[in-house]
PDB file of C-alpha atoms in Angstrom:
ATOM      1  CA  MET I   1      68.996  77.669  85.848  1.00  0.00           C
ATOM      2  CA  ASP I   2      65.154  78.706  86.431  1.00  0.00           C
ATOM      3  CA  THR I   3      64.298  82.108  87.680  1.00  0.00           C
ATOM      4  CA  LYS I   4      63.803  81.163  91.289  1.00  0.00           C
ATOM      5  CA  THR I   5      67.151  79.554  91.633  1.00  0.00           C
ATOM      6  CA  MET I   6      68.853  82.451  89.666  1.00  0.00           C
ATOM      7  CA  THR I   7      67.183  84.982  92.238  1.00  0.00           C
ATOM      8  CA  LYS I   8      68.481  83.000  95.055  1.00  0.00           C
ATOM      9  CA  ALA I   9      71.988  82.807  93.451  1.00  0.00           C
ATOM     10  CA  PHE I  10      72.066  86.526  92.758  1.00  0.00           C
ATOM     11  CA  SER I  11      70.872  87.268  96.247  1.00  0.00           C
ATOM     12  CA  THR I  12      73.676  85.075  97.902  1.00  0.00           C
ATOM     13  CA  ALA I  13      76.210  86.583  95.823  1.00  0.00           C
ATOM     14  CA  ALA I  14      75.135  89.920  96.870  1.00  0.00           C
ATOM     15  CA  LEU I  15      74.906  89.385 100.577  1.00  0.00           C
ATOM     16  CA  GLY I  16      78.051  87.353 100.654  1.00  0.00           C
ATOM     17  CA  LEU I  17      79.878  90.570  99.618  1.00  0.00           C
ATOM     18  CA  ALA I  18      78.264  92.790 102.030  1.00  0.00           C
ATOM     19  CA  LEU I  19      80.307  94.731 104.490  1.00  0.00           C
ATOM     20  CA  VAL I  20      77.666  95.066 107.431  1.00  0.00           C
ATOM     21  CA  GLY I  21      78.111  97.975 109.787  1.00  0.00           C
ATOM     22  CA  CYS I  22      79.275 100.866 107.589  1.00  0.00           C
ATOM     23  CA  ALA I  23      78.971 104.348 109.160  1.00  0.00           C
ATOM     24  CA  SER I  24      75.839 106.420 108.488  1.00  0.00           C
ATOM     25  CA  CYS I  25      76.126 108.967 105.871  1.00  0.00           C
ATOM     26  CA  PRO I  26      77.952 112.171 107.091  1.00  0.00           C
ATOM     27  CA  PHE I  27      76.224 114.556 105.258  1.00  0.00           C
ATOM     28  CA  GLY I  28      77.809 118.205 104.711  1.00  0.00           C
ATOM     29  CA  GLN I  29      81.203 116.788 105.481  1.00  0.00           C
ATOM     30  CA  ASP I  30      84.090 118.148 103.356  1.00  0.00           C
ATOM     31  CA  ASP I  31      84.689 114.620 102.019  1.00  0.00           C
ATOM     32  CA  GLY I  32      84.390 114.899  98.117  1.00  0.00           C
ATOM     33  CA  TYR I  33      80.689 115.027  98.088  1.00  0.00           C
ATOM     34  CA  ARG I  34      79.116 118.026  96.507  1.00  0.00           C
ATOM     35  CA  PRO I  35      75.147 118.817  96.800  1.00  0.00           C
ATOM     36  CA  ILE I  36      73.274 118.571  93.509  1.00  0.00           C
ATOM     37  CA  PHE I  37      69.979 119.862  94.828  1.00  0.00           C
ATOM     38  CA  ASN I  38      69.705 123.399  96.164  1.00  0.00           C
ATOM     39  CA  GLY I  39      66.798 123.020  98.372  1.00  0.00           C
ATOM     40  CA  ARG I  40      64.970 125.867  96.580  1.00  0.00           C
ATOM     41  CA  ASP I  41      64.029 124.847  92.936  1.00  0.00           C
ATOM     42  CA  LEU I  42      64.808 122.149  90.220  1.00  0.00           C
ATOM     43  CA  SER I  43      67.752 124.067  88.819  1.00  0.00           C
ATOM     44  CA  GLY I  44      70.325 121.310  87.411  1.00  0.00           C
ATOM     45  CA  TRP I  45      67.480 118.882  86.925  1.00  0.00           C
ATOM     46  CA  THR I  46      65.490 117.433  83.875  1.00  0.00           C
ATOM     47  CA  GLY I  47      63.044 115.192  82.981  1.00  0.00           C
ATOM     48  CA  ALA I  48      59.575 115.175  84.542  1.00  0.00           C
ATOM     49  CA  THR I  49      59.854 118.615  86.417  1.00  0.00           C
ATOM     50  CA  HIS I  50      56.089 118.934  86.415  1.00  0.00           C
ATOM     51  CA  LEU I  51      55.900 115.767  88.875  1.00  0.00           C
ATOM     52  CA  PHE I  52      58.541 116.818  91.441  1.00  0.00           C
ATOM     53  CA  TYR I  53      58.320 120.118  93.409  1.00  0.00           C
ATOM     54  CA  VAL I  54      60.505 121.577  96.187  1.00  0.00           C
ATOM     55  CA  GLU I  55      58.768 121.970  99.815  1.00  0.00           C
ATOM     56  CA  ASP I  56      60.524 123.078 102.955  1.00  0.00           C
ATOM     57  CA  GLY I  57      63.889 122.371 101.353  1.00  0.00           C
ATOM     58  CA  GLU I  58      62.897 118.874 100.228  1.00  0.00           C
ATOM     59  CA  LEU I  59      62.404 117.416  96.789  1.00  0.00           C
ATOM     60  CA  VAL I  60      59.030 115.671  96.604  1.00  0.00           C
ATOM     61  CA  PHE I  61      57.144 113.481  94.112  1.00  0.00           C
ATOM     62  CA  ARG I  62      53.574 114.659  93.295  1.00  0.00           C
ATOM     63  CA  GLU I  63      51.087 112.059  94.640  1.00  0.00           C
ATOM     64  CA  GLY I  64      48.776 110.884  91.820  1.00  0.00           C
ATOM     65  CA  GLU I  65      47.326 107.469  90.688  1.00  0.00           C
ATOM     66  CA  LYS I  66      48.578 108.087  87.265  1.00  0.00           C
ATOM     67  CA  ASN I  67      51.627 109.935  88.097  1.00  0.00           C
ATOM     68  CA  TYR I  68      54.939 108.120  86.683  1.00  0.00           C
ATOM     69  CA  GLY I  69      58.010 110.083  85.968  1.00  0.00           C
ATOM     70  CA  ASN I  70      61.687 110.426  86.139  1.00  0.00           C
ATOM     71  CA  LEU I  71      63.839 113.392  87.296  1.00  0.00           C
ATOM     72  CA  PHE I  72      67.331 113.241  86.428  1.00  0.00           C
ATOM     73  CA  TYR I  73      70.624 115.251  87.326  1.00  0.00           C
ATOM     74  CA  GLU I  74      71.556 117.056  84.206  1.00  0.00           C
ATOM     75  CA  LYS I  75      74.983 115.661  83.890  1.00  0.00           C
ATOM     76  CA  GLU I  76      75.715 112.235  82.756  1.00  0.00           C
ATOM     77  CA  LEU I  77      77.901 110.143  85.264  1.00  0.00           C
ATOM     78  CA  ALA I  78      80.234 107.028  84.953  1.00  0.00           C
ATOM     79  CA  ASP I  79      81.677 105.982  88.403  1.00  0.00           C
ATOM     80  CA  PHE I  80      80.091 107.781  91.451  1.00  0.00           C
ATOM     81  CA  SER I  81      78.983 107.940  94.843  1.00  0.00           C
ATOM     82  CA  ALA I  82      75.529 109.136  95.746  1.00  0.00           C
ATOM     83  CA  ARG I  83      74.155 109.835  99.108  1.00  0.00           C
ATOM     84  CA  PHE I  84      70.776 111.304 100.182  1.00  0.00           C
ATOM     85  CA  GLN I  85      67.988 110.863 102.779  1.00  0.00           C
ATOM     86  CA  PHE I  86      64.497 109.779 101.970  1.00  0.00           C
ATOM     87  CA  LYS I  87      61.335 109.652 103.802  1.00  0.00           C
ATOM     88  CA  LEU I  88      58.527 107.071 102.831  1.00  0.00           C
ATOM     89  CA  VAL I  89      54.825 107.020 103.216  1.00  0.00           C
ATOM     90  CA  PRO I  90      52.687 103.994 103.778  1.00  0.00           C
ATOM     91  CA  ASN I  91      53.640 101.654 100.544  1.00  0.00           C
ATOM     92  CA  GLY I  92      55.697 104.467  99.274  1.00  0.00           C
ATOM     93  CA  ASN I  93      57.536 103.697  96.033  1.00  0.00           C
ATOM     94  CA  ASN I  94      60.317 105.329  94.207  1.00  0.00           C
ATOM     95  CA  GLY I  95      63.729 104.463  92.831  1.00  0.00           C
ATOM     96  CA  PHE I  96      67.184 105.838  91.976  1.00  0.00           C
ATOM     97  CA  ALA I  97      68.489 105.275  88.494  1.00  0.00           C
ATOM     98  CA  ILE I  98      72.069 104.455  87.717  1.00  0.00           C
ATOM     99  CA  ARG I  99      73.584 105.185  84.396  1.00  0.00           C
ATOM    100  CA  ALA I 100      70.242 105.419  82.588  1.00  0.00           C
ATOM    101  CA  GLY I 101      69.921 106.265  78.861  1.00  0.00           C
ATOM    102  CA  ARG I 102      68.776 109.727  77.521  1.00  0.00           C
ATOM    103  CA  GLU I 103      65.800 107.876  76.001  1.00  0.00           C
ATOM    104  CA  CYS I 104      64.587 107.492  79.663  1.00  0.00           C
ATOM    105  CA  LEU I 105      63.774 111.227  79.835  1.00  0.00           C
ATOM    106  CA  GLY I 106      60.546 110.113  78.299  1.00  0.00           C
ATOM    107  CA  GLY I 107      59.538 108.249  81.530  1.00  0.00           C
ATOM    108  CA  GLY I 108      59.200 104.832  80.446  1.00  0.00           C
ATOM    109  CA  ALA I 109      57.750 105.681  77.007  1.00  0.00           C
ATOM    110  CA  LEU I 110      58.125 103.483  73.887  1.00  0.00           C
ATOM    111  CA  VAL I 111      61.499 104.057  71.966  1.00  0.00           C
ATOM    112  CA  GLY I 112      61.823 102.501  68.752  1.00  0.00           C
ATOM    113  CA  GLY I 113      59.011 100.172  69.463  1.00  0.00           C
ATOM    114  CA  ASN I 114      61.068  98.868  72.742  1.00  0.00           C
ATOM    115  CA  ARG I 115      59.675 100.113  76.131  1.00  0.00           C
ATOM    116  CA  ALA I 116      62.971  98.872  77.744  1.00  0.00           C
ATOM    117  CA  LEU I 117      64.960 101.533  76.153  1.00  0.00           C
ATOM    118  CA  GLY I 118      62.768 104.135  77.816  1.00  0.00           C
ATOM    119  CA  ASP I 119      62.453 102.708  81.232  1.00  0.00           C
ATOM    120  CA  ALA I 120      65.440 103.455  83.585  1.00  0.00           C
ATOM    121  CA  ALA I 121      65.025 100.008  85.466  1.00  0.00           C
ATOM    122  CA  TYR I 122      66.157  98.438  82.106  1.00  0.00           C
ATOM    123  CA  ASN I 123      68.137 100.935  80.184  1.00  0.00           C
ATOM    124  CA  GLY I 124      70.471 101.364  83.295  1.00  0.00           C
ATOM    125  CA  MET I 125      69.739 100.116  86.654  1.00  0.00           C
ATOM    126  CA  GLU I 126      66.946 101.118  89.316  1.00  0.00           C
ATOM    127  CA  ILE I 127      67.965 100.915  92.978  1.00  0.00           C
ATOM    128  CA  GLN I 128      64.598 100.569  94.772  1.00  0.00           C
ATOM    129  CA  ILE I 129      63.290 102.807  97.408  1.00  0.00           C
ATOM    130  CA  LEU I 130      60.294 101.181  98.889  1.00  0.00           C
ATOM    131  CA  ASP I 131      58.400 100.635 102.003  1.00  0.00           C
ATOM    132  CA  ASP I 132      58.881  96.991 102.257  1.00  0.00           C
ATOM    133  CA  THR I 133      56.552  96.796 105.418  1.00  0.00           C
ATOM    134  CA  GLY I 134      53.736  98.388 103.421  1.00  0.00           C
ATOM    135  CA  SER I 135      50.418  96.169 103.358  1.00  0.00           C
ATOM    136  CA  LEU I 136      50.319  96.282  99.615  1.00  0.00           C
ATOM    137  CA  LYS I 137      54.022  95.183  99.192  1.00  0.00           C
ATOM    138  CA  GLN I 138      53.843  91.629 100.953  1.00  0.00           C
ATOM    139  CA  LYS I 139      53.555  89.697  97.856  1.00  0.00           C
ATOM    140  CA  ASN I 140      56.776  91.510  96.318  1.00  0.00           C
ATOM    141  CA  LYS I 141      59.492  89.430  94.772  1.00  0.00           C
ATOM    142  CA  ALA I 142      62.861  89.497  96.505  1.00  0.00           C
ATOM    143  CA  TRP I 143      64.290  91.771  93.686  1.00  0.00           C
ATOM    144  CA  GLN I 144      61.739  94.544  94.644  1.00  0.00           C
ATOM    145  CA  TYR I 145      62.830  94.973  98.153  1.00  0.00           C
ATOM    146  CA  CYS I 146      64.399  98.411  98.890  1.00  0.00           C
ATOM    147  CA  GLY I 147      68.004  98.522  98.070  1.00  0.00           C
ATOM    148  CA  SER I 148      67.624  96.023  95.349  1.00  0.00           C
ATOM    149  CA  ILE I 149      68.593  96.639  91.689  1.00  0.00           C
ATOM    150  CA  TYR I 150      65.097  96.189  90.333  1.00  0.00           C
ATOM    151  CA  GLY I 151      64.527  92.958  88.595  1.00  0.00           C
ATOM    152  CA  VAL I 152      68.222  91.682  88.842  1.00  0.00           C
ATOM    153  CA  VAL I 153      69.720  91.278  92.349  1.00  0.00           C
ATOM    154  CA  ALA I 154      67.948  91.363  95.591  1.00  0.00           C
ATOM    155  CA  ALA I 155      69.145  93.443  98.615  1.00  0.00           C
ATOM    156  CA  GLN I 156      68.990  92.400 102.097  1.00  0.00           C
ATOM    157  CA  LYS I 157      65.737  93.241 104.124  1.00  0.00           C
ATOM    158  CA  GLY I 158      64.910  94.635 107.141  1.00  0.00           C
ATOM    159  CA  HIS I 159      66.909  98.022 107.614  1.00  0.00           C
ATOM    160  CA  LEU I 160      64.376 100.581 106.812  1.00  0.00           C
ATOM    161  CA  ARG I 161      63.278 102.805 109.794  1.00  0.00           C
ATOM    162  CA  PRO I 162      59.819 103.341 110.413  1.00  0.00           C
ATOM    163  CA  VAL I 163      57.407 104.992 107.890  1.00  0.00           C
ATOM    164  CA  GLY I 164      57.689 108.537 108.483  1.00  0.00           C
ATOM    165  CA  GLU I 165      61.306 108.598 109.513  1.00  0.00           C
ATOM    166  CA  TRP I 166      64.226 109.805 107.273  1.00  0.00           C
ATOM    167  CA  ASN I 167      66.524 107.086 105.925  1.00  0.00           C
ATOM    168  CA  ASP I 168      70.054 107.487 105.062  1.00  0.00           C
ATOM    169  CA  TYR I 169      71.175 106.228 101.774  1.00  0.00           C
ATOM    170  CA  GLU I 170      74.345 105.644  99.941  1.00  0.00           C
ATOM    171  CA  ILE I 171      74.641 104.136  96.452  1.00  0.00           C
ATOM    172  CA  THR I 172      77.996 103.646  94.823  1.00  0.00           C
ATOM    173  CA  ALA I 173      78.732 102.321  91.179  1.00  0.00           C
ATOM    174  CA  VAL I 174      82.474 101.567  90.201  1.00  0.00           C
ATOM    175  CA  GLY I 175      82.598  99.850  87.101  1.00  0.00           C
ATOM    176  CA  GLU I 176      80.301  97.034  87.211  1.00  0.00           C
ATOM    177  CA  ASN I 177      80.211  96.889  91.097  1.00  0.00           C
ATOM    178  CA  VAL I 178      77.260  98.405  92.908  1.00  0.00           C
ATOM    179  CA  THR I 179      76.970  98.846  96.721  1.00  0.00           C
ATOM    180  CA  VAL I 180      74.083 100.118  98.683  1.00  0.00           C
ATOM    181  CA  VAL I 181      74.194 101.428 102.423  1.00  0.00           C
ATOM    182  CA  LEU I 182      71.161 102.007 104.073  1.00  0.00           C
ATOM    183  CA  ASN I 183      71.094 103.345 107.519  1.00  0.00           C
ATOM    184  CA  GLY I 184      74.612 102.350 108.095  1.00  0.00           C
ATOM    185  CA  VAL I 185      74.244  98.801 106.738  1.00  0.00           C
ATOM    186  CA  THR I 186      75.550  97.467 103.680  1.00  0.00           C
ATOM    187  CA  ILE I 187      72.372  95.747 102.197  1.00  0.00           C
ATOM    188  CA  LEU I 188      73.809  95.155  98.690  1.00  0.00           C
ATOM    189  CA  ALA I 189      77.435  94.655  97.446  1.00  0.00           C
ATOM    190  CA  THR I 190      77.424  92.953  94.003  1.00  0.00           C
ATOM    191  CA  SER I 191      78.882  92.886  90.556  1.00  0.00           C
ATOM    192  CA  VAL I 192      76.706  92.830  87.453  1.00  0.00           C
ATOM    193  CA  LYS I 193      79.769  91.896  85.227  1.00  0.00           C
ATOM    194  CA  ASP I 194      78.521  88.444  84.329  1.00  0.00           C
ATOM    195  CA  LEU I 195      74.970  89.049  84.425  1.00  0.00           C
ATOM    196  CA  PRO I 196      72.907  88.506  81.254  1.00  0.00           C
ATOM    197  CA  THR I 197      70.942  91.206  79.507  1.00  0.00           C
ATOM    198  CA  ASP I 198      68.644  88.999  77.497  1.00  0.00           C
ATOM    199  CA  GLY I 199      65.870  88.455  79.966  1.00  0.00           C
ATOM    200  CA  LYS I 200      67.790  85.690  81.965  1.00  0.00           C
ATOM    201  CA  THR I 201      67.385  87.734  85.040  1.00  0.00           C
ATOM    202  CA  PRO I 202      65.083  87.109  87.950  1.00  0.00           C
ATOM    203  CA  ASP I 203      62.282  89.353  86.567  1.00  0.00           C
ATOM    204  CA  GLY I 204      62.397  87.247  83.107  1.00  0.00           C
ATOM    205  CA  LYS I 205      62.789  90.676  81.200  1.00  0.00           C
ATOM    206  CA  PRO I 206      65.627  92.121  78.912  1.00  0.00           C
ATOM    207  CA  HIS I 207      67.884  94.657  80.535  1.00  0.00           C
ATOM    208  CA  PRO I 208      69.752  96.171  77.562  1.00  0.00           C
ATOM    209  CA  GLY I 209      71.373  98.988  79.735  1.00  0.00           C
ATOM    210  CA  LEU I 210      72.593  96.641  82.754  1.00  0.00           C
ATOM    211  CA  HIS I 211      76.185  97.348  81.506  1.00  0.00           C
ATOM    212  CA  ASN I 212      75.955 101.105  80.618  1.00  0.00           C
ATOM    213  CA  THR I 213      79.271 102.632  81.554  1.00  0.00           C
ATOM    214  CA  ARG I 214      77.861 106.175  81.965  1.00  0.00           C
ATOM    215  CA  GLY I 215      74.359 107.615  81.909  1.00  0.00           C
ATOM    216  CA  LEU I 216      71.909 109.627  83.829  1.00  0.00           C
ATOM    217  CA  VAL I 217      71.104 109.495  87.811  1.00  0.00           C
ATOM    218  CA  GLY I 218      68.033 110.582  89.430  1.00  0.00           C
ATOM    219  CA  PHE I 219      64.576 109.618  90.820  1.00  0.00           C
ATOM    220  CA  LEU I 220      61.876 107.535  89.478  1.00  0.00           C
ATOM    221  CA  GLY I 221      58.536 108.420  90.787  1.00  0.00           C
ATOM    222  CA  HIS I 222      55.758 106.000  91.033  1.00  0.00           C
ATOM    223  CA  THR I 223      52.485 107.671  92.235  1.00  0.00           C
ATOM    224  CA  MET I 224      53.482 108.092  95.884  1.00  0.00           C
ATOM    225  CA  PRO I 225      54.759 111.419  97.686  1.00  0.00           C
ATOM    226  CA  VAL I 226      58.167 110.159  98.669  1.00  0.00           C
ATOM    227  CA  ARG I 227      60.457 112.945 100.017  1.00  0.00           C
ATOM    228  CA  PHE I 228      64.208 113.561  99.503  1.00  0.00           C
ATOM    229  CA  ARG I 229      66.790 115.826 101.038  1.00  0.00           C
ATOM    230  CA  ASN I 230      70.654 116.245 101.276  1.00  0.00           C
ATOM    231  CA  ILE I 231      71.104 115.116  97.843  1.00  0.00           C
ATOM    232  CA  GLU I 232      75.107 114.795  97.080  1.00  0.00           C
ATOM    233  CA  ILE I 233      77.200 113.235  94.526  1.00  0.00           C
ATOM    234  CA  LYS I 234      80.986 112.250  94.531  1.00  0.00           C
ATOM    235  CA  GLU I 235      82.333 111.413  91.032  1.00  0.00           C
ATOM    236  CA  LEU I 236      85.061 108.586  91.222  1.00  0.00           C
TER     237      LEU I 236
END
């Protein structure tokens, strides 16, 4: 199966499982979620703390053409549900890591001669946080859309709020199953159980951490000042 056909197959499988119309994230309710960002400082977080800062109770990535860095919650997780809000700028780009290896604390650096081991999109999974409508994003692959598992499974497009407004995100990983809810709509519901790690994914690259059973979660900064707030986790 070629890459184009595989991308379509993975996308179809994801959308076929989707449960459209889920309720928006009820932030602050007593439903088992707990805040992991205090709105004052980066206590409890590790990694590229020099590239993230707190402003007006929000977590912000520091803008810069050469700024790339990962900020992880200090505790490794297995099965969990995370929810938070994000605000994009035009062409804004970031990501949320699922079960990333600790090698990714280096922010994508070579590890033992293998860059994939240092990149959370490959040593783990990256859920895209992206302005799909941006002028610089119109040639993106389907697996780069907001909500996609980067390089692996495409999410349903078209549910972002206008740039500059807050979006509600809920990301759940249980075993090999991953669900992403954006603004009350399930845009991805898939299993990675039978997906390959050896480069036969839509992006054609090895994903050695695709089947990690536990690891780090957090934000993957890519040059743009994306903002986050109401960051909560529920361990499952």
